[in-house]
PDB file of C-alpha atoms and ligand atoms in Angstrom:
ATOM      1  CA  UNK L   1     -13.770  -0.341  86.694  1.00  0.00           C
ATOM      2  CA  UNK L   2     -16.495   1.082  85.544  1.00  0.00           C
ATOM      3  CA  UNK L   3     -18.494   3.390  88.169  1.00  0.00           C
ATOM      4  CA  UNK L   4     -21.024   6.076  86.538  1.00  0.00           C
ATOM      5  CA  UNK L   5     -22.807   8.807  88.168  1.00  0.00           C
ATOM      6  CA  UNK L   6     -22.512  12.802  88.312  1.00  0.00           C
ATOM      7  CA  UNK L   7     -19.345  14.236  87.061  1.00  0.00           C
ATOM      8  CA  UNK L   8     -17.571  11.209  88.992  1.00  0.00           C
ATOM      9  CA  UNK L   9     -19.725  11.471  92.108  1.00  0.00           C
ATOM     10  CA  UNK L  10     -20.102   7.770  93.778  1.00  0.00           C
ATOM     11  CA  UNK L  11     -20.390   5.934  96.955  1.00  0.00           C
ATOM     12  CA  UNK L  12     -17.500   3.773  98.074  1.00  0.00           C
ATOM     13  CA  UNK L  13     -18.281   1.079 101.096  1.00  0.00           C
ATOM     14  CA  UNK L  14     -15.334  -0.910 103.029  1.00  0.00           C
ATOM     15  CA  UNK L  15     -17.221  -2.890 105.516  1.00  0.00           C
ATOM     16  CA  UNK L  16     -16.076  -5.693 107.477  1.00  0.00           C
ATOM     17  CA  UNK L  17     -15.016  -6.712 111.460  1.00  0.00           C
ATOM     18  CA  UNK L  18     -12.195  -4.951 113.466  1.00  0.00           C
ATOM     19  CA  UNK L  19      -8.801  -6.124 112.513  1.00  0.00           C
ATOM     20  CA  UNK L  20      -9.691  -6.500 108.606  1.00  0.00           C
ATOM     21  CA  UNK L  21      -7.868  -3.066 107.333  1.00  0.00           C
ATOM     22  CA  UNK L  22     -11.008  -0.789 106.393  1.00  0.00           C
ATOM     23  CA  UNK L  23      -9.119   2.238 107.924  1.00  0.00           C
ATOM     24  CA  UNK L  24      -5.696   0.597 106.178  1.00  0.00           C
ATOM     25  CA  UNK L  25      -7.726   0.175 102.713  1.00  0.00           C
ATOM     26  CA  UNK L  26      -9.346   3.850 103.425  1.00  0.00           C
ATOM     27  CA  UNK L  27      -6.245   5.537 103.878  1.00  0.00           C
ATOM     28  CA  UNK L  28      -4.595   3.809 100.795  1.00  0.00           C
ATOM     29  CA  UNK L  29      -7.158   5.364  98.338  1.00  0.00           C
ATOM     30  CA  UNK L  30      -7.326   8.705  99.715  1.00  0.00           C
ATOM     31  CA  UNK L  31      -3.580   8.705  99.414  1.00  0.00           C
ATOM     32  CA  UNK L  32      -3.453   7.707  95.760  1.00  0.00           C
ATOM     33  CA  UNK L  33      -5.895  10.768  95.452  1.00  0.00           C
ATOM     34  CA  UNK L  34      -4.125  13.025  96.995  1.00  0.00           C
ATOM     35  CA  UNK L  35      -0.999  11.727  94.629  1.00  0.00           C
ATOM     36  CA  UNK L  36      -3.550  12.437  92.108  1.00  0.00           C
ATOM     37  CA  UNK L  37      -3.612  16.007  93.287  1.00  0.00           C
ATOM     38  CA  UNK L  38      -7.761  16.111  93.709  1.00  0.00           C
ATOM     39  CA  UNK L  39      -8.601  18.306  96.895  1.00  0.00           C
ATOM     40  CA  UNK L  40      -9.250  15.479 100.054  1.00  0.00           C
ATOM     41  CA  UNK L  41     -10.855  15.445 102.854  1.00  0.00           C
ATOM     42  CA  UNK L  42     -10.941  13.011 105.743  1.00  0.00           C
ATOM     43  CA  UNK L  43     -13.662  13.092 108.585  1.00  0.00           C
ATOM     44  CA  UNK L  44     -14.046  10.713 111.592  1.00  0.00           C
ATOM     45  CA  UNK L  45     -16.970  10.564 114.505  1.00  0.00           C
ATOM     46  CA  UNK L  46     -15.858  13.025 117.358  1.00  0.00           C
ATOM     47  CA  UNK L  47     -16.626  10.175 119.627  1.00  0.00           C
ATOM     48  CA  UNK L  48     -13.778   7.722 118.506  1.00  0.00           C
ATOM     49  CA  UNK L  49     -11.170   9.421 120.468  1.00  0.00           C
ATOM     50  CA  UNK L  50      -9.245   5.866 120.604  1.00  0.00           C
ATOM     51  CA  UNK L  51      -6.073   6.645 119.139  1.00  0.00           C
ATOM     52  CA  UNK L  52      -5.788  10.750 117.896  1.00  0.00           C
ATOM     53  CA  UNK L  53      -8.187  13.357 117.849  1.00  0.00           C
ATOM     54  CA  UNK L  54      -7.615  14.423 114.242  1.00  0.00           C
ATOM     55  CA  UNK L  55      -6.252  11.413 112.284  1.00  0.00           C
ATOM     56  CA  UNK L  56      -7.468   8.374 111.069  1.00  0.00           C
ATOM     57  CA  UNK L  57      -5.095   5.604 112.561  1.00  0.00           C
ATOM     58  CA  UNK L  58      -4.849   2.309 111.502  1.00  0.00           C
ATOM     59  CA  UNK L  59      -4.043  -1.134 113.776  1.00  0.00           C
ATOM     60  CA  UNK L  60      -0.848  -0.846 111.687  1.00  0.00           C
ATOM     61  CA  UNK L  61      -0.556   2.929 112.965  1.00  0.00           C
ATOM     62  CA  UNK L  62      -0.998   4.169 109.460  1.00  0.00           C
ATOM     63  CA  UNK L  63      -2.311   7.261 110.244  1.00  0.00           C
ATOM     64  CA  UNK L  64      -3.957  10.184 107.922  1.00  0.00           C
ATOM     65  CA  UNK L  65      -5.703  13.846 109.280  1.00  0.00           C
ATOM     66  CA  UNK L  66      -9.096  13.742 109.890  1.00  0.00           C
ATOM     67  CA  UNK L  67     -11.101  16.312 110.859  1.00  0.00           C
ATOM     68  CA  UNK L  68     -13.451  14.952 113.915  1.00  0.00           C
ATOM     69  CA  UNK L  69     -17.443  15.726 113.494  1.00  0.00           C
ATOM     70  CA  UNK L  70     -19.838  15.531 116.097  1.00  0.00           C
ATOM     71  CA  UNK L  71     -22.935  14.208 113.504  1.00  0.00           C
ATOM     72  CA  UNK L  72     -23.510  13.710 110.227  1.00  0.00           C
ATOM     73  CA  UNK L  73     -25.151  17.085 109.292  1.00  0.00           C
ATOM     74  CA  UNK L  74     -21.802  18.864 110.250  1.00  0.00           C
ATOM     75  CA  UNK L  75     -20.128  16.933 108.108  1.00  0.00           C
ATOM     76  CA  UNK L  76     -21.802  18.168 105.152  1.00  0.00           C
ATOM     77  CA  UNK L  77     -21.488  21.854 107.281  1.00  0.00           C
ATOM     78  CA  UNK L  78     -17.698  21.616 107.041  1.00  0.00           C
ATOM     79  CA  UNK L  79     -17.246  19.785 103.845  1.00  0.00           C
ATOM     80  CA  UNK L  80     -16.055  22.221 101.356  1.00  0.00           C
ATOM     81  CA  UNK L  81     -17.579  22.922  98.182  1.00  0.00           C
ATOM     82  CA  UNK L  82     -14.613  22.301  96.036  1.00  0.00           C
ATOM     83  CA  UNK L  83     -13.460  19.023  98.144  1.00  0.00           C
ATOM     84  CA  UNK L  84     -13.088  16.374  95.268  1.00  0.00           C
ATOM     85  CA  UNK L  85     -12.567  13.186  97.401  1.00  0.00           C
ATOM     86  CA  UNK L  86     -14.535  12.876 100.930  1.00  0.00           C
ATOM     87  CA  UNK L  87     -13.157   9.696 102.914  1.00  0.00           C
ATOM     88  CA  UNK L  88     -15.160   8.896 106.502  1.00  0.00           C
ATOM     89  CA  UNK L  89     -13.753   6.129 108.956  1.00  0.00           C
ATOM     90  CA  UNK L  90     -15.956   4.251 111.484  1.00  0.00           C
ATOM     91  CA  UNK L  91     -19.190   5.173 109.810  1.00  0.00           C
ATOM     92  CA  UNK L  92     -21.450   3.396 112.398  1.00  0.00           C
ATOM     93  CA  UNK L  93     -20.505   5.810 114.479  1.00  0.00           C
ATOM     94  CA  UNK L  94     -22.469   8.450 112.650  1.00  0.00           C
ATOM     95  CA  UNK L  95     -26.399   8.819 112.602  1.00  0.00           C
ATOM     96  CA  UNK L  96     -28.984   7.499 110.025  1.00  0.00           C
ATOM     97  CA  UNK L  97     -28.749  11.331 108.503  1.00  0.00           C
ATOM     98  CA  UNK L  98     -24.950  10.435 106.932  1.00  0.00           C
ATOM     99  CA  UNK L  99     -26.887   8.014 104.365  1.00  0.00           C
ATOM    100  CA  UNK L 100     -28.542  11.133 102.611  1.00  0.00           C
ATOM    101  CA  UNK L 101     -25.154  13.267 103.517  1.00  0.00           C
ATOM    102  CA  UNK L 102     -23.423  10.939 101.467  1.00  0.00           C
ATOM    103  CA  UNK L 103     -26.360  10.897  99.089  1.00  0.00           C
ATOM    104  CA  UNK L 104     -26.110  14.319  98.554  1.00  0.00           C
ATOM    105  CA  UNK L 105     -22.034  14.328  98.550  1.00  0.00           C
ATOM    106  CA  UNK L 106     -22.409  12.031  95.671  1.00  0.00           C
ATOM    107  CA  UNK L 107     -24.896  13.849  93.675  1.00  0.00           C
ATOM    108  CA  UNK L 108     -22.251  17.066  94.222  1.00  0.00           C
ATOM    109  CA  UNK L 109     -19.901  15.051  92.333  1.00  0.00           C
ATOM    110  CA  UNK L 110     -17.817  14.284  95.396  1.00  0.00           C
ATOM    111  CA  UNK L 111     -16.458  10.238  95.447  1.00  0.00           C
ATOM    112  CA  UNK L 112     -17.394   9.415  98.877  1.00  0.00           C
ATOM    113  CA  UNK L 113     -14.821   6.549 100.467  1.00  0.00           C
ATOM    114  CA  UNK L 114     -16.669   5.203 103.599  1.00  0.00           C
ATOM    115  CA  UNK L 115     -15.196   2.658 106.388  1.00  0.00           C
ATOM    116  CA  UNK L 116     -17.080   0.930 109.014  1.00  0.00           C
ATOM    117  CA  UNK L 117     -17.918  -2.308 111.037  1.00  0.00           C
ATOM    118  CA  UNK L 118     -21.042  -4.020 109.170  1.00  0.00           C
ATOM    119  CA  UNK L 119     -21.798  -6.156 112.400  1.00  0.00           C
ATOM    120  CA  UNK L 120     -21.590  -5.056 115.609  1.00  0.00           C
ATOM    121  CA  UNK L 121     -20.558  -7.688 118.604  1.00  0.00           C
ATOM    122  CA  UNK L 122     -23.760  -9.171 118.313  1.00  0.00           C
ATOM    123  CA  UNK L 123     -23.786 -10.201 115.028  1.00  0.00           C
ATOM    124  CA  UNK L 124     -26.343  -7.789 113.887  1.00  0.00           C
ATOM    125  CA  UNK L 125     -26.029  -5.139 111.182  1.00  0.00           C
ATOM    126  CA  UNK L 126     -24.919  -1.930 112.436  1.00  0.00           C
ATOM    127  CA  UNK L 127     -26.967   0.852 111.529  1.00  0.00           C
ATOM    128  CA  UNK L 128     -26.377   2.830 109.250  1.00  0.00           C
ATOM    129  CA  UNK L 129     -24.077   0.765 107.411  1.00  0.00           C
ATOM    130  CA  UNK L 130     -26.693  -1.717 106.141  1.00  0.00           C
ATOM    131  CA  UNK L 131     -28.530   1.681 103.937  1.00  0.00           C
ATOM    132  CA  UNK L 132     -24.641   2.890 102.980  1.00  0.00           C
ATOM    133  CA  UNK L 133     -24.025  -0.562 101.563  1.00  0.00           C
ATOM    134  CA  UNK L 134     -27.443  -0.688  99.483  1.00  0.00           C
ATOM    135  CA  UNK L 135     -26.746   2.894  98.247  1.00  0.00           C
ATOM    136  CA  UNK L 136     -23.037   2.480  97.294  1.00  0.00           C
ATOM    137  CA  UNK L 137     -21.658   1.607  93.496  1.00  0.00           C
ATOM    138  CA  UNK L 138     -18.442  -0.244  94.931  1.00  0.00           C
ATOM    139  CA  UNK L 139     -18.835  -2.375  98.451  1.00  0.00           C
ATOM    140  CA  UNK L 140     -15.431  -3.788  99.255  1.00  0.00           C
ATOM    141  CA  UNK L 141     -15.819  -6.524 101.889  1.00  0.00           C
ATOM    142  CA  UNK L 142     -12.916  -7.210 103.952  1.00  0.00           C
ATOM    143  CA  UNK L 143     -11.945 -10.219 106.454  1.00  0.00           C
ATOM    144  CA  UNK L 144      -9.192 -10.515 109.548  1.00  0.00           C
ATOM    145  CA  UNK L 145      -8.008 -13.228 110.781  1.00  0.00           C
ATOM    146  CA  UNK L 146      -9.857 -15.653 113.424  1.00  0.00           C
ATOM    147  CA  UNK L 147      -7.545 -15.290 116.332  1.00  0.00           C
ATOM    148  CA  UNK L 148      -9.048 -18.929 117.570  1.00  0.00           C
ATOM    149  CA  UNK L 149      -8.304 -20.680 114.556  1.00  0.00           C
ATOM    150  CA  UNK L 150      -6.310 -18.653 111.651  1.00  0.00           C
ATOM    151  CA  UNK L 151      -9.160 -18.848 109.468  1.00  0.00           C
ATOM    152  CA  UNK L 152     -10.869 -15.767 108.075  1.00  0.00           C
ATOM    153  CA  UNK L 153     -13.000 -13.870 109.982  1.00  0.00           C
ATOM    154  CA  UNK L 154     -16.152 -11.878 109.392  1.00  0.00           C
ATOM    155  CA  UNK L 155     -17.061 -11.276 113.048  1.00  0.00           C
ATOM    156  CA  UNK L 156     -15.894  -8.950 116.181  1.00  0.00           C
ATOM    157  CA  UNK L 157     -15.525 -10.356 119.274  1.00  0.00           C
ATOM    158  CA  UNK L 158     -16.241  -8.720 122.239  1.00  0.00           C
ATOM    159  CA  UNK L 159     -13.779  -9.972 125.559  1.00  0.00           C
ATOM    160  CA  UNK L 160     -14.980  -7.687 127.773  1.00  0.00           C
ATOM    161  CA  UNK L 161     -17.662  -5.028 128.711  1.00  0.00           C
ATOM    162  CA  UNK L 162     -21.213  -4.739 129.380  1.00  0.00           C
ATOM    163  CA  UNK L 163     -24.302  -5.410 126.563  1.00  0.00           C
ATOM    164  CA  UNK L 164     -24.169  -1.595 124.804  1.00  0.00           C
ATOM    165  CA  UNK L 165     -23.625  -1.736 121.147  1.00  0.00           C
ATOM    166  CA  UNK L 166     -21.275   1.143 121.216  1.00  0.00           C
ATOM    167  CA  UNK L 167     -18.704   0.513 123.663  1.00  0.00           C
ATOM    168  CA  UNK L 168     -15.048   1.874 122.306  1.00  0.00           C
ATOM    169  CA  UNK L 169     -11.717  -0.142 122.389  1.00  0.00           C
ATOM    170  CA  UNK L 170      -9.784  -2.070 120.738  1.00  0.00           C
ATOM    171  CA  UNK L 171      -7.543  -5.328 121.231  1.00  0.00           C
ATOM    172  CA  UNK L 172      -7.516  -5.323 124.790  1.00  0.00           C
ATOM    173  CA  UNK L 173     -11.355  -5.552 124.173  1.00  0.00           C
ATOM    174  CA  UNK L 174     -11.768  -6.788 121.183  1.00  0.00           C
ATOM    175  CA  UNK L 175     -10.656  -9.617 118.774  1.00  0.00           C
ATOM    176  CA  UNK L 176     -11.533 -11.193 114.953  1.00  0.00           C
ATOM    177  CA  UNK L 177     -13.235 -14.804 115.040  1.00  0.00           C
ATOM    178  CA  UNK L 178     -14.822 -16.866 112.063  1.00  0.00           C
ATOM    179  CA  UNK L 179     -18.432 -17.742 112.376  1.00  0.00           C
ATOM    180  CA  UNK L 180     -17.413 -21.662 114.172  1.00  0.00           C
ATOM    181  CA  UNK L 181     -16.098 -19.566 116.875  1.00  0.00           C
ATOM    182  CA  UNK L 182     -17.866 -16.065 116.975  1.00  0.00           C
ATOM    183  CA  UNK L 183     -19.891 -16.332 120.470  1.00  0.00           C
ATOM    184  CA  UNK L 184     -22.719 -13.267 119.881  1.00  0.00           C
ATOM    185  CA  UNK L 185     -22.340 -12.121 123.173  1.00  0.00           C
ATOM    186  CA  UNK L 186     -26.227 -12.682 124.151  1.00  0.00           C
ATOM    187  CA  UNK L 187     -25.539 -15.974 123.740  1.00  0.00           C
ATOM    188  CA  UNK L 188     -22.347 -15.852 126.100  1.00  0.00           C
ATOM    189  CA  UNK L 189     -24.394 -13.838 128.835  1.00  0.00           C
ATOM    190  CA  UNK L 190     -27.328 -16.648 128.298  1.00  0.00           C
ATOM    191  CA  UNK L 191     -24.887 -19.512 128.787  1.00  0.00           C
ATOM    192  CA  UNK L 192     -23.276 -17.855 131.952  1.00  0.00           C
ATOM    193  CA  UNK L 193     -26.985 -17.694 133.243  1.00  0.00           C
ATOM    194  CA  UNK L 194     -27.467 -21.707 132.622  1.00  0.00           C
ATOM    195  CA  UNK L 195     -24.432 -22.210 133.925  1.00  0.00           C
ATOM    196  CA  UNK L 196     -24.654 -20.636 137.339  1.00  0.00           C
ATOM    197  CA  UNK L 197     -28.370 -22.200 137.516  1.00  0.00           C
ATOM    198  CA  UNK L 198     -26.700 -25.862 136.784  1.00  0.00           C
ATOM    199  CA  UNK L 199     -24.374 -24.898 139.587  1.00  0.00           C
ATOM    200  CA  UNK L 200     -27.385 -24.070 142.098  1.00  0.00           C
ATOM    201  CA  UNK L 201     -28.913 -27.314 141.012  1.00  0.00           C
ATOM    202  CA  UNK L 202     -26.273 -29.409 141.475  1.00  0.00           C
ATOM    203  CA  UNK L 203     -26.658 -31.118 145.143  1.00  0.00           C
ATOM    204  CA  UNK L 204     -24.026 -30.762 147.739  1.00  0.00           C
ATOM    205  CA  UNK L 205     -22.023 -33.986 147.982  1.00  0.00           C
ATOM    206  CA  UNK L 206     -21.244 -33.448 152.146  1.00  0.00           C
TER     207      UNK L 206
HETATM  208  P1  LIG R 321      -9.832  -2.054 110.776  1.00  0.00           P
HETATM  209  O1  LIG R 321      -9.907  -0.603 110.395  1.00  0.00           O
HETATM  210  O2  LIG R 321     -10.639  -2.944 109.871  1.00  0.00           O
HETATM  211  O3  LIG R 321     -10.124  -2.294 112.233  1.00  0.00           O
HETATM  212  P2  LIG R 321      -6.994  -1.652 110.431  1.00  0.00           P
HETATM  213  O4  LIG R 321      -6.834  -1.156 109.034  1.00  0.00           O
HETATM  214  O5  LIG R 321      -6.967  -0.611 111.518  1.00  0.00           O
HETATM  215  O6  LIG R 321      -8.321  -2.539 110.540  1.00  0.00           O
HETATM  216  O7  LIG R 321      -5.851  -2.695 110.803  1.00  0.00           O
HETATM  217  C1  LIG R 321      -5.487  -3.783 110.001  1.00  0.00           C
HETATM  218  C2  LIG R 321      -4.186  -4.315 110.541  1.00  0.00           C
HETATM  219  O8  LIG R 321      -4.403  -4.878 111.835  1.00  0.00           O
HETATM  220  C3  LIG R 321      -3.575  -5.457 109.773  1.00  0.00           C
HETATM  221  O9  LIG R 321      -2.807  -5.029 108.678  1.00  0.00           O
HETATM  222  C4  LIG R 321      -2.686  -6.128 110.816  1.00  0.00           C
HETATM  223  O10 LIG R 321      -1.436  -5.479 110.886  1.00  0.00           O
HETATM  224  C5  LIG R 321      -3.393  -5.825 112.130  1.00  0.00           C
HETATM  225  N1  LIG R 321      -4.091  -6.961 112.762  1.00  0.00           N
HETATM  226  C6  LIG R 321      -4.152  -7.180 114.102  1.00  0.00           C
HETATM  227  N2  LIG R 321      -4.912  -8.248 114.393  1.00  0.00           N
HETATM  228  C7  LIG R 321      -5.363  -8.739 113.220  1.00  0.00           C
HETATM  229  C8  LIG R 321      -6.213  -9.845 112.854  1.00  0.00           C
HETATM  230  N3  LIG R 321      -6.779 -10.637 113.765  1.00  0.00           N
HETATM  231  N4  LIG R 321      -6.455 -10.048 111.549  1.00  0.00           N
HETATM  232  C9  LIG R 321      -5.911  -9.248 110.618  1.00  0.00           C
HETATM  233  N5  LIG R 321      -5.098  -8.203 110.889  1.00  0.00           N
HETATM  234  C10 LIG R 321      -4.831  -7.936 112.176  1.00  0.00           C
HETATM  235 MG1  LIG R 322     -10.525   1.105 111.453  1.00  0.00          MG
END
């Protein structure tokens, strides 16, 4: 593979729903780097406290040290200048400013391995993966499987929960589906609605 840019600086993008092993696929390179002996560093959002503090965890409970950041700017505060390899899990987590942190990471020479949910439970591009993805030189889309159907699946699934895009959790909340049986959940709320006012329609046989 051929990938270009400052002294080996590039942007790396695994996108894809819950369930498809971005944070399995993440850890696996930064492990072969660290085999490689280049300096590593890992960095997650302070907010996803889901599973450990300071490691990157997997569904599969692969797990890796991350150092947790409250924003994107103090990630490129505590990055250090001789890091080689920077790896960041659930980038849509993180503010619009980690698109010109990574920028800028890149430019250093750093490779810059970023994970992260390209759709939130809507269906909609979640921000700011959608500039990460255009700015990258290697995307790496990943499916799951549709836990209706078996097939592949490109979508998350929220069971439970109110309407907020961020909303943290994970199977007991969450689940893969394909795009025949992916239910955004506006659509699920709006069908609820015509429901209940079919109900209130209905007349009373007595
Ligand atoms: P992501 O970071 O994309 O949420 P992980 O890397 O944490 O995914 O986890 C991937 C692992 O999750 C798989 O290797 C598998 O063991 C497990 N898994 C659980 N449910 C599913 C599913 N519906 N489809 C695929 N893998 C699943
Ligand atoms: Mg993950």
């Amino acid at each position: 593979m051929v990938y270009g840019g400052i002294q080996g600086g590039r942007i790396e993008v695994i996108c894809g729903p819950m369930f498809s092993g971005k944070s399995e696929e993440l850890i696996r390179r930064l492990r072969r780097a660290i085999i490689a002996r280049q300096r590593v560093e890992v960095f997650k959002p302070g907010i996803d406290t889901r599973y450990a503090d300071d490691e990157v965890v997997s569904h599969s409970d692969n797990r890796l040290s991350a150092t947790p950041v409250a924003n994107a700017r103090q990630l490129l505060d505590t990055v250090l200048l001789r890091t080689e390899v920077v790896g960041i899990d659930e980038a849509q987590f993180f503010d619009e400013d980690l698109v010109e942190v990574c920028d800028t990471l890149a430019n250093r020479g750093c490779r810059v391995i970023i994970a992260g949910l390209d759709l939130d439970s809507r269906g909609r591009p979640f921000h700011p993966m959608p500039a990460l993805l255009a700015i990258a030189e290697v995307v790496t889309k990943s499916q799951a499987v549709c836990m209706v159907c078996g097939a592949a699946a490109s979508f998350s699934q929220r069971l439970t929960g109110g309407g907020d895009q961020v909303e943290l959790g994970s199977s007991e909340r969450y689940e893969a589906r394909c795009r025949r049986h992916f239910e955004p959940e506006e659509t699920r709320q709006l069908e609820l609605l015509r429901a209940r006012q079919a109900v209130l329609r209905v007349p009373r046989s007595e």
